[in-house]
């Protein structure tokens, strides 16, 4: 949400400057001191943000688009409240920048369209950085590593990527997992059947029901899912599809916003808040 750049305090300072220029008399010493103090206060207010001081970013509230089924990054808890690593990290960044953060679940298949049409201001939910997406959005610096991995049931005869030949493989539609599958030359052509679902949850339920043999998905999601489903035995293949990094996506013109977010991420890394959030969700500090 765009905000007004011209603050009331700034107006007072400018008015004082105009009046001073229209008279030849010198202001009283205490009046000069008050004006200088006021000017310093305005400068400080306008510059608060990442690392304590940064330029005005043009927003007093940002609307963040997310897939609310992508645990542990952003999802709904047992009370139907949005939670997750990225949700808490975004809230912490908002506190550093002094702006309000609001979350908007969106159709992740059309996330870039939602962003560039102005329906949301940021894409922040395990959003993988790649060259195709860089053509459509402006990315923050990477803040987390991830891999695209293959999940099978513990008793599966699949042990390598070559063993996926003739098997039924699923992933989320228009996801970084699907992009990784297409990018690995010849891999998809070996599958017996390739099925996509709107969410990874549907992929995993399909596998549990015995209708598919393997799920290709983000490692952070899969490891969290395994930890929270102890009644089903799984295996992650040693051989993975690709390495990647997570970033925050903004519209191309929002350079000031992304620069401020980068500074805030650095501050959270330095002051330990990022490590605190990471340890809560992953058991250790894995932030970049």
mmCIF file of N, CA and C in Angstrom, residues 44-158:
data_model
loop_
_atom_site.group_PDB
_atom_site.id
_atom_site.type_symbol
_atom_site.label_atom_id
_atom_site.label_comp_id
_atom_site.label_asym_id
_atom_site.label_seq_id
_atom_site.Cartn_x
_atom_site.Cartn_y
_atom_site.Cartn_z
ATOM 1 N N UNK A 44 15.586 11.481 11.032
ATOM 2 C CA UNK A 44 15.604 10.159 11.651
ATOM 3 C C UNK A 44 14.346 9.380 11.315
ATOM 4 N N UNK A 45 13.168 10.038 11.396
ATOM 5 C CA UNK A 45 11.915 9.360 11.109
ATOM 6 C C UNK A 45 11.867 8.869 9.668
ATOM 7 N N UNK A 46 12.346 9.705 8.725
ATOM 8 C CA UNK A 46 12.287 9.336 7.319
ATOM 9 C C UNK A 46 13.244 8.208 6.988
ATOM 10 N N UNK A 47 14.286 8.031 7.838
ATOM 11 C CA UNK A 47 15.323 7.074 7.477
ATOM 12 C C UNK A 47 15.259 5.785 8.259
ATOM 13 N N UNK A 48 14.314 5.650 9.181
ATOM 14 C CA UNK A 48 14.235 4.411 9.956
ATOM 15 C C UNK A 48 13.902 3.238 9.053
ATOM 16 N N UNK A 49 14.515 2.089 9.348
ATOM 17 C CA UNK A 49 14.239 0.908 8.546
ATOM 18 C C UNK A 49 15.348 -0.088 8.702
ATOM 19 N N UNK A 50 15.723 -0.769 7.607
ATOM 20 C CA UNK A 50 16.752 -1.783 7.649
ATOM 21 C C UNK A 50 18.023 -1.199 8.248
ATOM 22 N N UNK A 51 18.644 -1.972 9.136
ATOM 23 C CA UNK A 51 19.855 -1.598 9.829
ATOM 24 C C UNK A 51 19.667 -0.291 10.612
ATOM 25 N N UNK A 52 18.379 -0.004 10.985
ATOM 26 C CA UNK A 52 18.094 1.159 11.796
ATOM 27 C C UNK A 52 17.861 2.415 10.980
ATOM 28 N N UNK A 53 18.492 2.554 9.789
ATOM 29 C CA UNK A 53 18.338 3.757 9.003
ATOM 30 C C UNK A 53 18.348 3.411 7.524
ATOM 31 N N UNK A 54 17.260 3.734 6.828
ATOM 32 C CA UNK A 54 17.207 3.535 5.386
ATOM 33 C C UNK A 54 16.223 4.527 4.795
ATOM 34 N N UNK A 55 16.303 4.754 3.502
ATOM 35 C CA UNK A 55 15.446 5.737 2.844
ATOM 36 C C UNK A 55 13.994 5.281 2.838
ATOM 37 N N UNK A 56 13.078 6.239 2.643
ATOM 38 C CA UNK A 56 11.659 5.934 2.549
ATOM 39 C C UNK A 56 11.420 4.981 1.381
ATOM 40 N N UNK A 57 10.662 3.904 1.626
ATOM 41 C CA UNK A 57 10.483 2.869 0.601
ATOM 42 C C UNK A 57 9.165 2.992 -0.147
ATOM 43 N N UNK A 58 8.328 3.969 0.218
ATOM 44 C CA UNK A 58 7.100 4.201 -0.525
ATOM 45 C C UNK A 58 5.908 3.371 -0.100
ATOM 46 N N UNK A 59 6.000 2.636 0.986
ATOM 47 C CA UNK A 59 4.897 1.811 1.467
ATOM 48 C C UNK A 59 4.739 1.999 2.975
ATOM 49 N N UNK A 60 3.493 2.040 3.439
ATOM 50 C CA UNK A 60 3.267 1.927 4.875
ATOM 51 C C UNK A 60 2.653 0.569 5.205
ATOM 52 N N UNK A 61 2.258 -0.186 4.157
ATOM 53 C CA UNK A 61 1.778 -1.554 4.323
ATOM 54 C C UNK A 61 2.096 -2.327 3.050
ATOM 55 N N UNK A 62 2.523 -3.583 3.209
ATOM 56 C CA UNK A 62 2.736 -4.442 2.048
ATOM 57 C C UNK A 62 1.828 -5.657 2.152
ATOM 58 N N UNK A 63 1.250 -6.029 1.019
ATOM 59 C CA UNK A 63 0.384 -7.193 0.939
ATOM 60 C C UNK A 63 1.198 -8.328 0.314
ATOM 61 N N UNK A 64 1.369 -9.399 1.067
ATOM 62 C CA UNK A 64 2.226 -10.502 0.647
ATOM 63 C C UNK A 64 1.378 -11.660 0.136
ATOM 64 N N UNK A 65 1.629 -12.070 -1.096
ATOM 65 C CA UNK A 65 0.945 -13.219 -1.675
ATOM 66 C C UNK A 65 1.652 -14.507 -1.305
ATOM 67 N N UNK A 66 0.876 -15.526 -0.909
ATOM 68 C CA UNK A 66 1.464 -16.806 -0.515
ATOM 69 C C UNK A 66 0.519 -17.960 -0.820
ATOM 70 N N UNK A 67 1.102 -19.155 -0.862
ATOM 71 C CA UNK A 67 0.351 -20.407 -0.955
ATOM 72 C C UNK A 67 0.165 -20.892 0.474
ATOM 73 N N UNK A 68 -1.057 -20.874 0.991
ATOM 74 C CA UNK A 68 -1.273 -21.155 2.410
ATOM 75 C C UNK A 68 -1.324 -22.651 2.744
ATOM 76 N N UNK A 69 -0.755 -23.481 1.839
ATOM 77 C CA UNK A 69 -0.640 -24.921 2.131
ATOM 78 C C UNK A 69 0.819 -25.366 2.153
ATOM 79 N N UNK A 70 1.756 -24.397 2.089
ATOM 80 C CA UNK A 70 3.168 -24.738 1.905
ATOM 81 C C UNK A 70 3.912 -24.731 3.243
ATOM 82 N N UNK A 71 3.672 -25.766 4.044
ATOM 83 C CA UNK A 71 4.385 -25.911 5.315
ATOM 84 C C UNK A 71 5.834 -26.339 5.041
ATOM 85 N N UNK A 72 6.795 -25.836 5.815
ATOM 86 C CA UNK A 72 6.639 -24.966 6.987
ATOM 87 C C UNK A 72 6.828 -23.481 6.662
ATOM 88 N N UNK A 73 6.754 -23.116 5.390
ATOM 89 C CA UNK A 73 7.044 -21.739 5.008
ATOM 90 C C UNK A 73 5.859 -20.805 5.281
ATOM 91 N N UNK A 74 4.676 -21.198 4.809
ATOM 92 C CA UNK A 74 3.465 -20.438 5.061
ATOM 93 C C UNK A 74 2.266 -21.363 4.937
ATOM 94 N N UNK A 75 1.515 -21.530 6.015
ATOM 95 C CA UNK A 75 0.396 -22.479 6.011
ATOM 96 C C UNK A 75 -0.552 -22.125 7.149
ATOM 97 N N UNK A 76 -1.645 -22.862 7.240
ATOM 98 C CA UNK A 76 -2.631 -22.611 8.294
ATOM 99 C C UNK A 76 -2.489 -23.654 9.404
ATOM 100 N N UNK A 77 -2.511 -23.186 10.641
ATOM 101 C CA UNK A 77 -2.399 -24.084 11.779
ATOM 102 C C UNK A 77 -3.760 -24.670 12.137
ATOM 103 N N UNK A 78 -3.827 -25.354 13.269
ATOM 104 C CA UNK A 78 -5.061 -26.028 13.661
ATOM 105 C C UNK A 78 -6.199 -25.045 13.946
ATOM 106 N N UNK A 79 -5.856 -23.780 14.156
ATOM 107 C CA UNK A 79 -6.872 -22.746 14.366
ATOM 108 C C UNK A 79 -7.164 -21.954 13.097
ATOM 109 N N UNK A 80 -6.653 -22.443 11.981
ATOM 110 C CA UNK A 80 -6.828 -21.809 10.669
ATOM 111 C C UNK A 80 -6.124 -20.458 10.571
ATOM 112 N N UNK A 81 -5.124 -20.251 11.436
ATOM 113 C CA UNK A 81 -4.338 -19.015 11.406
ATOM 114 C C UNK A 81 -3.091 -19.234 10.554
ATOM 115 N N UNK A 82 -2.711 -18.218 9.794
ATOM 116 C CA UNK A 82 -1.504 -18.314 8.982
ATOM 117 C C UNK A 82 -0.269 -18.311 9.878
ATOM 118 N N UNK A 83 0.642 -19.231 9.599
ATOM 119 C CA UNK A 83 1.877 -19.325 10.365
ATOM 120 C C UNK A 83 2.965 -19.878 9.458
ATOM 121 N N UNK A 84 4.155 -20.043 10.011
ATOM 122 C CA UNK A 84 5.252 -20.610 9.233
ATOM 123 C C UNK A 84 6.502 -19.755 9.282
ATOM 124 N N UNK A 85 7.589 -20.319 8.783
ATOM 125 C CA UNK A 85 8.876 -19.624 8.793
ATOM 126 C C UNK A 85 8.808 -18.311 8.029
ATOM 127 N N UNK A 86 8.318 -18.348 6.788
ATOM 128 C CA UNK A 86 8.275 -17.131 5.981
ATOM 129 C C UNK A 86 7.306 -16.102 6.549
ATOM 130 N N UNK A 87 6.224 -16.560 7.142
ATOM 131 C CA UNK A 87 5.265 -15.635 7.752
ATOM 132 C C UNK A 87 5.934 -14.873 8.894
ATOM 133 N N UNK A 88 6.633 -15.598 9.766
ATOM 134 C CA UNK A 88 7.298 -14.950 10.889
ATOM 135 C C UNK A 88 8.460 -14.078 10.435
ATOM 136 N N UNK A 89 9.189 -14.531 9.402
ATOM 137 C CA UNK A 89 10.306 -13.732 8.898
ATOM 138 C C UNK A 89 9.795 -12.433 8.280
ATOM 139 N N UNK A 90 8.706 -12.512 7.523
ATOM 140 C CA UNK A 90 8.125 -11.310 6.918
ATOM 141 C C UNK A 90 7.652 -10.331 7.990
ATOM 142 N N UNK A 91 7.055 -10.849 9.050
ATOM 143 C CA UNK A 91 6.602 -9.985 10.149
ATOM 144 C C UNK A 91 7.794 -9.303 10.818
ATOM 145 N N UNK A 92 8.893 -10.043 10.976
ATOM 146 C CA UNK A 92 10.096 -9.468 11.584
ATOM 147 C C UNK A 92 10.694 -8.388 10.691
ATOM 148 N N UNK A 93 10.694 -8.611 9.377
ATOM 149 C CA UNK A 93 11.179 -7.608 8.434
ATOM 150 C C UNK A 93 10.297 -6.363 8.506
ATOM 151 N N UNK A 94 8.982 -6.563 8.599
ATOM 152 C CA UNK A 94 8.061 -5.442 8.721
ATOM 153 C C UNK A 94 8.347 -4.601 9.957
ATOM 154 N N UNK A 95 8.682 -5.257 11.055
ATOM 155 C CA UNK A 95 9.004 -4.532 12.291
ATOM 156 C C UNK A 95 10.270 -3.708 12.116
ATOM 157 N N UNK A 96 11.268 -4.276 11.445
ATOM 158 C CA UNK A 96 12.511 -3.544 11.208
ATOM 159 C C UNK A 96 12.253 -2.307 10.353
ATOM 160 N N UNK A 97 11.425 -2.472 9.318
ATOM 161 C CA UNK A 97 11.160 -1.375 8.389
ATOM 162 C C UNK A 97 10.093 -0.408 8.884
ATOM 163 N N UNK A 98 9.368 -0.791 9.924
ATOM 164 C CA UNK A 98 8.316 0.066 10.445
ATOM 165 C C UNK A 98 7.102 0.128 9.542
ATOM 166 N N UNK A 99 6.795 -0.986 8.859
ATOM 167 C CA UNK A 99 5.626 -1.035 7.984
ATOM 168 C C UNK A 99 4.738 -2.215 8.379
ATOM 169 N N UNK A 100 3.463 -2.103 8.049
ATOM 170 C CA UNK A 100 2.507 -3.172 8.334
ATOM 171 C C UNK A 100 2.632 -4.274 7.283
ATOM 172 N N UNK A 101 2.501 -5.511 7.709
ATOM 173 C CA UNK A 101 2.575 -6.664 6.816
ATOM 174 C C UNK A 101 1.251 -7.406 6.863
ATOM 175 N N UNK A 102 0.676 -7.643 5.688
ATOM 176 C CA UNK A 102 -0.578 -8.382 5.585
ATOM 177 C C UNK A 102 -0.392 -9.514 4.577
ATOM 178 N N UNK A 103 -1.045 -10.651 4.823
ATOM 179 C CA UNK A 103 -0.881 -11.822 3.960
ATOM 180 C C UNK A 103 -2.152 -12.108 3.174
ATOM 181 N N UNK A 104 -1.970 -12.472 1.903
ATOM 182 C CA UNK A 104 -3.089 -12.765 1.027
ATOM 183 C C UNK A 104 -2.856 -14.097 0.318
ATOM 184 N N UNK A 105 -3.578 -15.172 0.702
ATOM 185 C CA UNK A 105 -3.467 -16.427 -0.053
ATOM 186 C C UNK A 105 -3.879 -16.207 -1.506
ATOM 187 N N UNK A 106 -3.077 -16.741 -2.430
ATOM 188 C CA UNK A 106 -3.350 -16.582 -3.854
ATOM 189 C C UNK A 106 -3.209 -17.927 -4.557
ATOM 190 N N UNK A 107 -3.677 -17.972 -5.787
ATOM 191 C CA UNK A 107 -3.448 -19.139 -6.640
ATOM 192 C C UNK A 107 -1.982 -19.110 -7.054
ATOM 193 N N UNK A 108 -1.200 -20.047 -6.538
ATOM 194 C CA UNK A 108 0.246 -20.027 -6.785
ATOM 195 C C UNK A 108 0.576 -20.286 -8.253
ATOM 196 N N UNK A 109 -0.349 -20.864 -9.002
ATOM 197 C CA UNK A 109 -0.136 -21.081 -10.438
ATOM 198 C C UNK A 109 0.031 -19.754 -11.169
ATOM 199 N N UNK A 110 -0.624 -18.699 -10.674
ATOM 200 C CA UNK A 110 -0.639 -17.408 -11.368
ATOM 201 C C UNK A 110 -0.007 -16.314 -10.510
ATOM 202 N N UNK A 111 0.969 -16.685 -9.704
ATOM 203 C CA UNK A 111 1.552 -15.759 -8.726
ATOM 204 C C UNK A 111 2.165 -14.512 -9.357
ATOM 205 N N UNK A 112 2.907 -14.672 -10.462
ATOM 206 C CA UNK A 112 3.523 -13.503 -11.091
ATOM 207 C C UNK A 112 2.468 -12.554 -11.664
ATOM 208 N N UNK A 113 1.399 -13.109 -12.174
ATOM 209 C CA UNK A 113 0.298 -12.284 -12.670
ATOM 210 C C UNK A 113 -0.354 -11.513 -11.529
ATOM 211 N N UNK A 114 -0.576 -12.189 -10.399
ATOM 212 C CA UNK A 114 -1.152 -11.529 -9.225
ATOM 213 C C UNK A 114 -0.274 -10.357 -8.785
ATOM 214 N N UNK A 115 1.041 -10.562 -8.816
ATOM 215 C CA UNK A 115 1.978 -9.513 -8.409
ATOM 216 C C UNK A 115 1.948 -8.342 -9.382
ATOM 217 N N UNK A 116 2.125 -8.627 -10.649
ATOM 218 C CA UNK A 116 2.254 -7.552 -11.636
ATOM 219 C C UNK A 116 0.944 -6.852 -11.958
ATOM 220 N N UNK A 117 -0.180 -7.472 -11.605
ATOM 221 C CA UNK A 117 -1.475 -6.802 -11.734
ATOM 222 C C UNK A 117 -1.803 -5.933 -10.517
ATOM 223 N N UNK A 118 -0.929 -5.964 -9.505
ATOM 224 C CA UNK A 118 -1.122 -5.129 -8.328
ATOM 225 C C UNK A 118 -2.013 -5.722 -7.262
ATOM 226 N N UNK A 119 -2.365 -7.001 -7.387
ATOM 227 C CA UNK A 119 -3.222 -7.637 -6.372
ATOM 228 C C UNK A 119 -2.463 -7.901 -5.081
ATOM 229 N N UNK A 120 -1.141 -8.088 -5.185
ATOM 230 C CA UNK A 120 -0.263 -8.216 -4.015
ATOM 231 C C UNK A 120 1.001 -7.407 -4.303
ATOM 232 N N UNK A 121 1.759 -7.117 -3.243
ATOM 233 C CA UNK A 121 2.982 -6.322 -3.403
ATOM 234 C C UNK A 121 4.241 -7.172 -3.422
ATOM 235 N N UNK A 122 4.181 -8.351 -2.798
ATOM 236 C CA UNK A 122 5.337 -9.231 -2.724
ATOM 237 C C UNK A 122 4.893 -10.676 -2.871
ATOM 238 N N UNK A 123 5.791 -11.522 -3.392
ATOM 239 C CA UNK A 123 5.627 -12.977 -3.374
ATOM 240 C C UNK A 123 6.667 -13.505 -2.398
ATOM 241 N N UNK A 124 6.179 -14.128 -1.316
ATOM 242 C CA UNK A 124 7.089 -14.516 -0.233
ATOM 243 C C UNK A 124 6.568 -15.802 0.406
ATOM 244 N N UNK A 125 7.020 -16.932 -0.107
ATOM 245 C CA UNK A 125 6.525 -18.214 0.421
ATOM 246 C C UNK A 125 7.304 -19.368 -0.212
ATOM 247 N N UNK A 126 8.583 -19.485 0.169
ATOM 248 C CA UNK A 126 9.406 -20.508 -0.453
ATOM 249 C C UNK A 126 9.486 -20.291 -1.958
ATOM 250 N N UNK A 127 9.750 -19.054 -2.363
ATOM 251 C CA UNK A 127 9.729 -18.650 -3.770
ATOM 252 C C UNK A 127 11.143 -18.786 -4.345
ATOM 253 N N UNK A 128 11.330 -19.788 -5.187
ATOM 254 C CA UNK A 128 12.657 -20.100 -5.709
ATOM 255 C C UNK A 128 13.101 -19.108 -6.779
ATOM 256 N N UNK A 129 14.353 -18.713 -6.699
ATOM 257 C CA UNK A 129 14.932 -17.790 -7.669
ATOM 258 C C UNK A 129 15.389 -18.576 -8.895
ATOM 259 N N UNK A 130 14.936 -18.180 -10.076
ATOM 260 C CA UNK A 130 15.457 -18.764 -11.311
ATOM 261 C C UNK A 130 15.405 -17.728 -12.428
ATOM 262 N N UNK A 131 16.049 -18.044 -13.536
ATOM 263 C CA UNK A 131 16.189 -17.075 -14.623
ATOM 264 C C UNK A 131 14.843 -16.712 -15.249
ATOM 265 N N UNK A 132 13.947 -17.675 -15.361
ATOM 266 C CA UNK A 132 12.634 -17.401 -15.946
ATOM 267 C C UNK A 132 11.870 -16.394 -15.105
ATOM 268 N N UNK A 133 11.886 -16.581 -13.799
ATOM 269 C CA UNK A 133 11.168 -15.675 -12.910
ATOM 270 C C UNK A 133 11.832 -14.300 -12.848
ATOM 271 N N UNK A 134 13.151 -14.256 -13.006
ATOM 272 C CA UNK A 134 13.853 -12.971 -12.991
ATOM 273 C C UNK A 134 13.389 -12.061 -14.124
ATOM 274 N N UNK A 135 12.861 -12.643 -15.182
ATOM 275 C CA UNK A 135 12.354 -11.845 -16.296
ATOM 276 C C UNK A 135 11.047 -11.145 -15.937
ATOM 277 N N UNK A 136 10.360 -11.646 -14.913
ATOM 278 C CA UNK A 136 9.044 -11.124 -14.550
ATOM 279 C C UNK A 136 9.025 -10.343 -13.247
ATOM 280 N N UNK A 137 9.955 -10.639 -12.332
ATOM 281 C CA UNK A 137 9.934 -10.008 -11.017
ATOM 282 C C UNK A 137 11.336 -9.559 -10.625
ATOM 283 N N UNK A 138 11.383 -8.688 -9.624
ATOM 284 C CA UNK A 138 12.636 -8.255 -9.013
ATOM 285 C C UNK A 138 12.821 -9.040 -7.721
ATOM 286 N N UNK A 139 13.933 -9.757 -7.594
ATOM 287 C CA UNK A 139 14.169 -10.602 -6.424
ATOM 288 C C UNK A 139 15.026 -9.902 -5.373
ATOM 289 N N UNK A 140 14.769 -10.256 -4.125
ATOM 290 C CA UNK A 140 15.664 -9.899 -3.035
ATOM 291 C C UNK A 140 16.908 -10.777 -3.123
ATOM 292 N N UNK A 141 17.826 -10.541 -2.218
ATOM 293 C CA UNK A 141 18.958 -11.461 -2.110
ATOM 294 C C UNK A 141 18.448 -12.812 -1.618
ATOM 295 N N UNK A 142 19.139 -13.907 -1.916
ATOM 296 C CA UNK A 142 18.724 -15.216 -1.372
ATOM 297 C C UNK A 142 18.816 -15.217 0.151
ATOM 298 N N UNK A 143 17.865 -15.886 0.795
ATOM 299 C CA UNK A 143 17.898 -15.955 2.257
ATOM 300 C C UNK A 143 17.847 -17.390 2.777
ATOM 301 N N UNK A 144 17.651 -18.373 1.869
ATOM 302 C CA UNK A 144 17.565 -19.765 2.297
ATOM 303 C C UNK A 144 17.917 -20.681 1.124
ATOM 304 N N UNK A 145 18.648 -21.745 1.406
ATOM 305 C CA UNK A 145 18.937 -22.766 0.390
ATOM 306 C C UNK A 145 17.844 -23.818 0.366
ATOM 307 N N UNK A 146 17.672 -24.434 -0.782
ATOM 308 C CA UNK A 146 16.678 -25.501 -0.927
ATOM 309 C C UNK A 146 17.124 -26.438 -2.040
ATOM 310 N N UNK A 147 16.563 -27.644 -2.040
ATOM 311 C CA UNK A 147 16.792 -28.585 -3.135
ATOM 312 C C UNK A 147 15.446 -29.160 -3.571
ATOM 313 N N UNK A 148 15.370 -29.564 -4.827
ATOM 314 C CA UNK A 148 14.221 -30.319 -5.313
ATOM 315 C C UNK A 148 14.579 -31.797 -5.208
ATOM 316 N N UNK A 149 13.808 -32.510 -4.387
ATOM 317 C CA UNK A 149 14.169 -33.903 -4.060
ATOM 318 C C UNK A 149 13.031 -34.857 -4.444
ATOM 319 N N UNK A 150 13.332 -36.137 -4.348
ATOM 320 C CA UNK A 150 12.347 -37.181 -4.674
ATOM 321 C C UNK A 150 11.991 -37.927 -3.394
ATOM 322 N N UNK A 151 10.699 -37.989 -3.094
ATOM 323 C CA UNK A 151 10.200 -38.695 -1.918
ATOM 324 C C UNK A 151 9.482 -39.963 -2.344
ATOM 325 N N UNK A 152 9.831 -41.068 -1.694
ATOM 326 C CA UNK A 152 9.155 -42.347 -1.949
ATOM 327 C C UNK A 152 8.810 -42.977 -0.599
ATOM 328 N N UNK A 153 7.938 -43.956 -0.626
ATOM 329 C CA UNK A 153 7.654 -44.715 0.592
ATOM 330 C C UNK A 153 8.849 -45.597 0.919
ATOM 331 N N UNK A 154 8.993 -45.921 2.195
ATOM 332 C CA UNK A 154 10.188 -46.627 2.659
ATOM 333 C C UNK A 154 10.419 -47.958 1.956
ATOM 334 N N UNK A 155 9.343 -48.656 1.587
ATOM 335 C CA UNK A 155 9.495 -49.974 0.962
ATOM 336 C C UNK A 155 9.533 -49.915 -0.563
ATOM 337 N N UNK A 156 9.657 -48.730 -1.128
ATOM 338 C CA UNK A 156 9.690 -48.570 -2.584
ATOM 339 C C UNK A 156 10.968 -49.169 -3.176
ATOM 340 N N UNK A 157 10.870 -49.629 -4.424
ATOM 341 C CA UNK A 157 12.054 -50.142 -5.116
ATOM 342 C C UNK A 157 12.788 -49.045 -5.882
ATOM 343 N N UNK A 158 12.377 -47.790 -5.685
ATOM 344 C CA UNK A 158 13.019 -46.651 -6.323
ATOM 345 C C UNK A 158 14.174 -46.173 -5.441
#
